[in-house]
């Protein structure tokens, strides 16, 4: 089971543009989603922002399913400067990959709890680190996309966009920098030392 919790209000608001499209993934059976807190945050804290649309779905982690929702809401998404996602880290990464030219932010942290987590056959993973870095790394998780789990990369061992650990893996940090460049954002690496007590 996964638990998602809403990020601190100021952390979310400081990164938003004036126009927002919102995805809320109520989650699969294995995810505890704070829907009431999210709804309260949207109604009380986003009044000054223009919300171009909101979608409430489950299984945001399924790329084909998510693409269908993107297609159905394309005009509203295009009007938004930011896509704000309330889900576990996997959902945010899927939307970032599908909306390559759009700023995608997470509104949640995913917390690890002991026990069997299930098996997923997905291209994205969430390390459930309790302090999601996706807002600083263009929607690509440095913990799971980097074979070494580096918070500040790249390590210097990558060659031709491939990881030194395995030539079958893309360098996660090269992907992060390329996406930041595509979004015309400079990397403002303000990632703090990882808090391992949350694992």
PDB file of N, CA, C and O in Angstrom, residues 78-132:
ATOM      1  N   UNK A  78      -3.962  22.951 -22.847  1.00  0.00           N
ATOM      2  CA  UNK A  78      -3.136  23.892 -23.606  1.00  0.00           C
ATOM      3  C   UNK A  78      -3.224  25.309 -23.052  1.00  0.00           C
ATOM      4  O   UNK A  78      -2.261  26.065 -23.100  1.00  0.00           O
ATOM      5  N   UNK A  79      -4.370  25.696 -22.492  1.00  0.00           N
ATOM      6  CA  UNK A  79      -4.541  27.032 -21.903  1.00  0.00           C
ATOM      7  C   UNK A  79      -3.756  27.181 -20.603  1.00  0.00           C
ATOM      8  O   UNK A  79      -3.448  28.296 -20.189  1.00  0.00           O
ATOM      9  N   UNK A  80      -3.453  26.087 -19.955  1.00  0.00           N
ATOM     10  CA  UNK A  80      -2.801  26.132 -18.643  1.00  0.00           C
ATOM     11  C   UNK A  80      -1.296  26.307 -18.773  1.00  0.00           C
ATOM     12  O   UNK A  80      -0.665  25.710 -19.632  1.00  0.00           O
ATOM     13  N   UNK A  81      -0.726  27.113 -17.893  1.00  0.00           N
ATOM     14  CA  UNK A  81       0.721  27.250 -17.821  1.00  0.00           C
ATOM     15  C   UNK A  81       1.348  26.107 -17.044  1.00  0.00           C
ATOM     16  O   UNK A  81       2.508  25.748 -17.254  1.00  0.00           O
ATOM     17  N   UNK A  82       0.572  25.531 -16.128  1.00  0.00           N
ATOM     18  CA  UNK A  82       1.046  24.439 -15.283  1.00  0.00           C
ATOM     19  C   UNK A  82      -0.012  23.350 -15.206  1.00  0.00           C
ATOM     20  O   UNK A  82      -1.204  23.648 -15.115  1.00  0.00           O
ATOM     21  N   UNK A  83       0.434  22.107 -15.222  1.00  0.00           N
ATOM     22  CA  UNK A  83      -0.437  20.975 -14.918  1.00  0.00           C
ATOM     23  C   UNK A  83      -0.052  20.525 -13.516  1.00  0.00           C
ATOM     24  O   UNK A  83       1.092  20.125 -13.272  1.00  0.00           O
ATOM     25  N   UNK A  84      -0.988  20.626 -12.594  1.00  0.00           N
ATOM     26  CA  UNK A  84      -0.766  20.250 -11.198  1.00  0.00           C
ATOM     27  C   UNK A  84      -1.379  18.885 -10.964  1.00  0.00           C
ATOM     28  O   UNK A  84      -2.565  18.673 -11.231  1.00  0.00           O
ATOM     29  N   UNK A  85      -0.565  17.955 -10.470  1.00  0.00           N
ATOM     30  CA  UNK A  85      -0.994  16.567 -10.326  1.00  0.00           C
ATOM     31  C   UNK A  85      -0.987  16.164  -8.858  1.00  0.00           C
ATOM     32  O   UNK A  85       0.018  16.326  -8.162  1.00  0.00           O
ATOM     33  N   UNK A  86      -2.103  15.646  -8.420  1.00  0.00           N
ATOM     34  CA  UNK A  86      -2.203  15.087  -7.076  1.00  0.00           C
ATOM     35  C   UNK A  86      -2.296  13.571  -7.236  1.00  0.00           C
ATOM     36  O   UNK A  86      -3.344  13.026  -7.582  1.00  0.00           O
ATOM     37  N   UNK A  87      -1.161  12.913  -7.036  1.00  0.00           N
ATOM     38  CA  UNK A  87      -1.087  11.457  -7.178  1.00  0.00           C
ATOM     39  C   UNK A  87       0.216  10.984  -6.552  1.00  0.00           C
ATOM     40  O   UNK A  87       1.005  11.792  -6.063  1.00  0.00           O
ATOM     41  N   UNK A  88       0.454   9.691  -6.631  1.00  0.00           N
ATOM     42  CA  UNK A  88       1.773   9.189  -6.245  1.00  0.00           C
ATOM     43  C   UNK A  88       2.772   9.619  -7.327  1.00  0.00           C
ATOM     44  O   UNK A  88       2.387  10.146  -8.371  1.00  0.00           O
ATOM     45  N   UNK A  89       4.035   9.386  -7.083  1.00  0.00           N
ATOM     46  CA  UNK A  89       5.073   9.822  -8.008  1.00  0.00           C
ATOM     47  C   UNK A  89       4.993   9.204  -9.388  1.00  0.00           C
ATOM     48  O   UNK A  89       5.434   9.807 -10.371  1.00  0.00           O
ATOM     49  N   UNK A  90       4.404   8.035  -9.498  1.00  0.00           N
ATOM     50  CA  UNK A  90       4.311   7.379 -10.803  1.00  0.00           C
ATOM     51  C   UNK A  90       3.388   8.161 -11.732  1.00  0.00           C
ATOM     52  O   UNK A  90       3.712   8.415 -12.892  1.00  0.00           O
ATOM     53  N   UNK A  91       2.241   8.587 -11.218  1.00  0.00           N
ATOM     54  CA  UNK A  91       1.287   9.336 -12.034  1.00  0.00           C
ATOM     55  C   UNK A  91       1.887  10.617 -12.581  1.00  0.00           C
ATOM     56  O   UNK A  91       1.673  10.984 -13.747  1.00  0.00           O
ATOM     57  N   UNK A  92       2.644  11.317 -11.754  1.00  0.00           N
ATOM     58  CA  UNK A  92       3.282  12.568 -12.178  1.00  0.00           C
ATOM     59  C   UNK A  92       4.290  12.303 -13.291  1.00  0.00           C
ATOM     60  O   UNK A  92       4.351  13.033 -14.285  1.00  0.00           O
ATOM     61  N   UNK A  93       5.077  11.238 -13.149  1.00  0.00           N
ATOM     62  CA  UNK A  93       6.084  10.917 -14.163  1.00  0.00           C
ATOM     63  C   UNK A  93       5.435  10.531 -15.493  1.00  0.00           C
ATOM     64  O   UNK A  93       5.929  10.896 -16.564  1.00  0.00           O
ATOM     65  N   UNK A  94       4.319   9.810 -15.414  1.00  0.00           N
ATOM     66  CA  UNK A  94       3.611   9.434 -16.643  1.00  0.00           C
ATOM     67  C   UNK A  94       3.114  10.686 -17.352  1.00  0.00           C
ATOM     68  O   UNK A  94       3.321  10.852 -18.557  1.00  0.00           O
ATOM     69  N   UNK A  95       2.476  11.608 -16.614  1.00  0.00           N
ATOM     70  CA  UNK A  95       1.979  12.825 -17.253  1.00  0.00           C
ATOM     71  C   UNK A  95       3.112  13.690 -17.798  1.00  0.00           C
ATOM     72  O   UNK A  95       2.978  14.292 -18.864  1.00  0.00           O
ATOM     73  N   UNK A  96       4.226  13.755 -17.089  1.00  0.00           N
ATOM     74  CA  UNK A  96       5.376  14.521 -17.588  1.00  0.00           C
ATOM     75  C   UNK A  96       5.875  13.972 -18.910  1.00  0.00           C
ATOM     76  O   UNK A  96       6.265  14.731 -19.796  1.00  0.00           O
ATOM     77  N   UNK A  97       5.862  12.660 -19.045  1.00  0.00           N
ATOM     78  CA  UNK A  97       6.331  12.050 -20.293  1.00  0.00           C
ATOM     79  C   UNK A  97       5.342  12.274 -21.435  1.00  0.00           C
ATOM     80  O   UNK A  97       5.738  12.373 -22.589  1.00  0.00           O
ATOM     81  N   UNK A  98       4.054  12.366 -21.114  1.00  0.00           N
ATOM     82  CA  UNK A  98       3.035  12.553 -22.150  1.00  0.00           C
ATOM     83  C   UNK A  98       2.855  14.022 -22.528  1.00  0.00           C
ATOM     84  O   UNK A  98       2.406  14.331 -23.626  1.00  0.00           O
ATOM     85  N   UNK A  99       3.187  14.915 -21.596  1.00  0.00           N
ATOM     86  CA  UNK A  99       3.054  16.354 -21.833  1.00  0.00           C
ATOM     87  C   UNK A  99       4.448  16.974 -21.863  1.00  0.00           C
ATOM     88  O   UNK A  99       4.819  17.774 -21.007  1.00  0.00           O
ATOM     89  N   UNK A 100       5.227  16.607 -22.844  1.00  0.00           N
ATOM     90  CA  UNK A 100       6.643  16.969 -22.899  1.00  0.00           C
ATOM     91  C   UNK A 100       6.906  18.466 -22.916  1.00  0.00           C
ATOM     92  O   UNK A 100       7.941  18.920 -22.450  1.00  0.00           O
ATOM     93  N   UNK A 101       5.994  19.250 -23.462  1.00  0.00           N
ATOM     94  CA  UNK A 101       6.205  20.693 -23.566  1.00  0.00           C
ATOM     95  C   UNK A 101       5.457  21.477 -22.497  1.00  0.00           C
ATOM     96  O   UNK A 101       5.303  22.688 -22.615  1.00  0.00           O
ATOM     97  N   UNK A 102       4.977  20.797 -21.471  1.00  0.00           N
ATOM     98  CA  UNK A 102       4.174  21.442 -20.437  1.00  0.00           C
ATOM     99  C   UNK A 102       4.834  21.259 -19.075  1.00  0.00           C
ATOM    100  O   UNK A 102       5.375  20.203 -18.769  1.00  0.00           O
ATOM    101  N   UNK A 103       4.789  22.294 -18.265  1.00  0.00           N
ATOM    102  CA  UNK A 103       5.299  22.218 -16.894  1.00  0.00           C
ATOM    103  C   UNK A 103       4.317  21.384 -16.073  1.00  0.00           C
ATOM    104  O   UNK A 103       3.143  21.746 -15.929  1.00  0.00           O
ATOM    105  N   UNK A 104       4.793  20.257 -15.542  1.00  0.00           N
ATOM    106  CA  UNK A 104       3.970  19.344 -14.751  1.00  0.00           C
ATOM    107  C   UNK A 104       4.542  19.309 -13.337  1.00  0.00           C
ATOM    108  O   UNK A 104       5.731  19.036 -13.150  1.00  0.00           O
ATOM    109  N   UNK A 105       3.686  19.597 -12.357  1.00  0.00           N
ATOM    110  CA  UNK A 105       4.120  19.632 -10.954  1.00  0.00           C
ATOM    111  C   UNK A 105       3.335  18.640 -10.123  1.00  0.00           C
ATOM    112  O   UNK A 105       2.174  18.355 -10.407  1.00  0.00           O
ATOM    113  N   UNK A 106       3.962  18.147  -9.073  1.00  0.00           N
ATOM    114  CA  UNK A 106       3.272  17.280  -8.135  1.00  0.00           C
ATOM    115  C   UNK A 106       2.803  18.080  -6.928  1.00  0.00           C
ATOM    116  O   UNK A 106       3.496  18.987  -6.470  1.00  0.00           O
ATOM    117  N   UNK A 107       1.637  17.721  -6.440  1.00  0.00           N
ATOM    118  CA  UNK A 107       1.119  18.336  -5.224  1.00  0.00           C
ATOM    119  C   UNK A 107       1.219  17.406  -4.034  1.00  0.00           C
ATOM    120  O   UNK A 107       0.766  17.735  -2.943  1.00  0.00           O
ATOM    121  N   UNK A 108       1.805  16.227  -4.240  1.00  0.00           N
ATOM    122  CA  UNK A 108       1.847  15.215  -3.177  1.00  0.00           C
ATOM    123  C   UNK A 108       3.250  14.657  -2.958  1.00  0.00           C
ATOM    124  O   UNK A 108       4.086  14.674  -3.861  1.00  0.00           O
ATOM    125  N   UNK A 109       3.451  14.154  -1.767  1.00  0.00           N
ATOM    126  CA  UNK A 109       4.596  13.312  -1.438  1.00  0.00           C
ATOM    127  C   UNK A 109       4.049  11.909  -1.223  1.00  0.00           C
ATOM    128  O   UNK A 109       2.927  11.735  -0.745  1.00  0.00           O
ATOM    129  N   UNK A 110       4.832  10.913  -1.578  1.00  0.00           N
ATOM    130  CA  UNK A 110       4.425   9.524  -1.384  1.00  0.00           C
ATOM    131  C   UNK A 110       5.277   8.930  -0.275  1.00  0.00           C
ATOM    132  O   UNK A 110       6.500   9.048  -0.297  1.00  0.00           O
ATOM    133  N   UNK A 111       4.620   8.313   0.673  1.00  0.00           N
ATOM    134  CA  UNK A 111       5.286   7.821   1.873  1.00  0.00           C
ATOM    135  C   UNK A 111       5.340   6.300   1.858  1.00  0.00           C
ATOM    136  O   UNK A 111       4.358   5.628   1.542  1.00  0.00           O
ATOM    137  N   UNK A 112       6.496   5.791   2.215  1.00  0.00           N
ATOM    138  CA  UNK A 112       6.696   4.344   2.267  1.00  0.00           C
ATOM    139  C   UNK A 112       6.094   3.772   3.550  1.00  0.00           C
ATOM    140  O   UNK A 112       6.241   4.345   4.624  1.00  0.00           O
ATOM    141  N   UNK A 113       5.410   2.674   3.424  1.00  0.00           N
ATOM    142  CA  UNK A 113       5.013   1.913   4.608  1.00  0.00           C
ATOM    143  C   UNK A 113       5.471   0.480   4.397  1.00  0.00           C
ATOM    144  O   UNK A 113       5.527  -0.006   3.269  1.00  0.00           O
ATOM    145  N   UNK A 114       5.819  -0.159   5.479  1.00  0.00           N
ATOM    146  CA  UNK A 114       6.350  -1.520   5.399  1.00  0.00           C
ATOM    147  C   UNK A 114       5.320  -2.484   4.835  1.00  0.00           C
ATOM    148  O   UNK A 114       4.122  -2.262   4.918  1.00  0.00           O
ATOM    149  N   UNK A 115       5.809  -3.557   4.302  1.00  0.00           N
ATOM    150  CA  UNK A 115       4.936  -4.597   3.796  1.00  0.00           C
ATOM    151  C   UNK A 115       5.070  -4.772   2.307  1.00  0.00           C
ATOM    152  O   UNK A 115       5.789  -4.041   1.626  1.00  0.00           O
ATOM    153  N   UNK A 116       4.373  -5.744   1.781  1.00  0.00           N
ATOM    154  CA  UNK A 116       4.421  -6.072   0.365  1.00  0.00           C
ATOM    155  C   UNK A 116       3.836  -4.930  -0.447  1.00  0.00           C
ATOM    156  O   UNK A 116       2.750  -4.444  -0.163  1.00  0.00           O
ATOM    157  N   UNK A 117       4.555  -4.481  -1.453  1.00  0.00           N
ATOM    158  CA  UNK A 117       4.134  -3.337  -2.259  1.00  0.00           C
ATOM    159  C   UNK A 117       3.485  -3.751  -3.576  1.00  0.00           C
ATOM    160  O   UNK A 117       3.025  -2.908  -4.312  1.00  0.00           O
ATOM    161  N   UNK A 118       3.461  -5.017  -3.858  1.00  0.00           N
ATOM    162  CA  UNK A 118       2.900  -5.451  -5.128  1.00  0.00           C
ATOM    163  C   UNK A 118       3.937  -5.375  -6.234  1.00  0.00           C
ATOM    164  O   UNK A 118       5.029  -4.852  -6.057  1.00  0.00           O
ATOM    165  N   UNK A 119       3.599  -5.896  -7.368  1.00  0.00           N
ATOM    166  CA  UNK A 119       4.497  -5.889  -8.523  1.00  0.00           C
ATOM    167  C   UNK A 119       3.880  -5.058  -9.626  1.00  0.00           C
ATOM    168  O   UNK A 119       2.703  -5.168  -9.907  1.00  0.00           O
ATOM    169  N   UNK A 120       4.669  -4.194 -10.208  1.00  0.00           N
ATOM    170  CA  UNK A 120       4.165  -3.386 -11.308  1.00  0.00           C
ATOM    171  C   UNK A 120       5.065  -3.572 -12.518  1.00  0.00           C
ATOM    172  O   UNK A 120       6.272  -3.654 -12.392  1.00  0.00           O
ATOM    173  N   UNK A 121       4.435  -3.640 -13.641  1.00  0.00           N
ATOM    174  CA  UNK A 121       5.186  -3.744 -14.898  1.00  0.00           C
ATOM    175  C   UNK A 121       5.081  -2.405 -15.609  1.00  0.00           C
ATOM    176  O   UNK A 121       4.480  -2.280 -16.654  1.00  0.00           O
ATOM    177  N   UNK A 122       5.646  -1.368 -14.999  1.00  0.00           N
ATOM    178  CA  UNK A 122       5.551  -0.020 -15.542  1.00  0.00           C
ATOM    179  C   UNK A 122       6.929   0.506 -15.886  1.00  0.00           C
ATOM    180  O   UNK A 122       7.932   0.027 -15.393  1.00  0.00           O
ATOM    181  N   UNK A 123       6.939   1.546 -16.702  1.00  0.00           N
ATOM    182  CA  UNK A 123       8.194   2.185 -17.066  1.00  0.00           C
ATOM    183  C   UNK A 123       8.670   3.161 -16.002  1.00  0.00           C
ATOM    184  O   UNK A 123       9.793   3.638 -16.062  1.00  0.00           O
ATOM    185  N   UNK A 124       7.812   3.491 -15.048  1.00  0.00           N
ATOM    186  CA  UNK A 124       8.138   4.465 -14.015  1.00  0.00           C
ATOM    187  C   UNK A 124       7.955   3.835 -12.648  1.00  0.00           C
ATOM    188  O   UNK A 124       7.144   2.934 -12.471  1.00  0.00           O
ATOM    189  N   UNK A 125       8.711   4.356 -11.708  1.00  0.00           N
ATOM    190  CA  UNK A 125       8.648   3.825 -10.359  1.00  0.00           C
ATOM    191  C   UNK A 125       8.678   4.986  -9.381  1.00  0.00           C
ATOM    192  O   UNK A 125       9.182   6.054  -9.693  1.00  0.00           O
ATOM    193  N   UNK A 126       8.144   4.767  -8.210  1.00  0.00           N
ATOM    194  CA  UNK A 126       8.172   5.768  -7.144  1.00  0.00           C
ATOM    195  C   UNK A 126       8.904   5.140  -5.968  1.00  0.00           C
ATOM    196  O   UNK A 126       8.554   4.052  -5.521  1.00  0.00           O
ATOM    197  N   UNK A 127       9.935   5.813  -5.486  1.00  0.00           N
ATOM    198  CA  UNK A 127      10.725   5.286  -4.368  1.00  0.00           C
ATOM    199  C   UNK A 127      10.050   5.538  -3.026  1.00  0.00           C
ATOM    200  O   UNK A 127      10.540   5.087  -2.002  1.00  0.00           O
ATOM    201  N   UNK A 128       8.929   6.261  -3.038  1.00  0.00           N
ATOM    202  CA  UNK A 128       8.177   6.544  -1.823  1.00  0.00           C
ATOM    203  C   UNK A 128       9.068   7.186  -0.756  1.00  0.00           C
ATOM    204  O   UNK A 128       9.053   6.814   0.397  1.00  0.00           O
ATOM    205  N   UNK A 129       9.836   8.170  -1.181  1.00  0.00           N
ATOM    206  CA  UNK A 129      10.853   8.754  -0.292  1.00  0.00           C
ATOM    207  C   UNK A 129      10.290   9.779   0.680  1.00  0.00           C
ATOM    208  O   UNK A 129      11.010  10.268   1.545  1.00  0.00           O
ATOM    209  N   UNK A 130       9.019  10.164   0.536  1.00  0.00           N
ATOM    210  CA  UNK A 130       8.403  11.072   1.495  1.00  0.00           C
ATOM    211  C   UNK A 130       8.672  12.539   1.231  1.00  0.00           C
ATOM    212  O   UNK A 130       8.082  13.395   1.881  1.00  0.00           O
ATOM    213  N   UNK A 131       9.560  12.856   0.315  1.00  0.00           N
ATOM    214  CA  UNK A 131       9.811  14.255  -0.059  1.00  0.00           C
ATOM    215  C   UNK A 131      10.113  14.293  -1.545  1.00  0.00           C
ATOM    216  O   UNK A 131      11.259  14.289  -1.969  1.00  0.00           O
ATOM    217  N   UNK A 132       9.053  14.329  -2.346  1.00  0.00           N
ATOM    218  CA  UNK A 132       9.160  14.174  -3.792  1.00  0.00           C
ATOM    219  C   UNK A 132       9.955  15.310  -4.426  1.00  0.00           C
ATOM    220  O   UNK A 132       9.720  16.483  -4.160  1.00  0.00           O
TER     221      UNK A 132
END
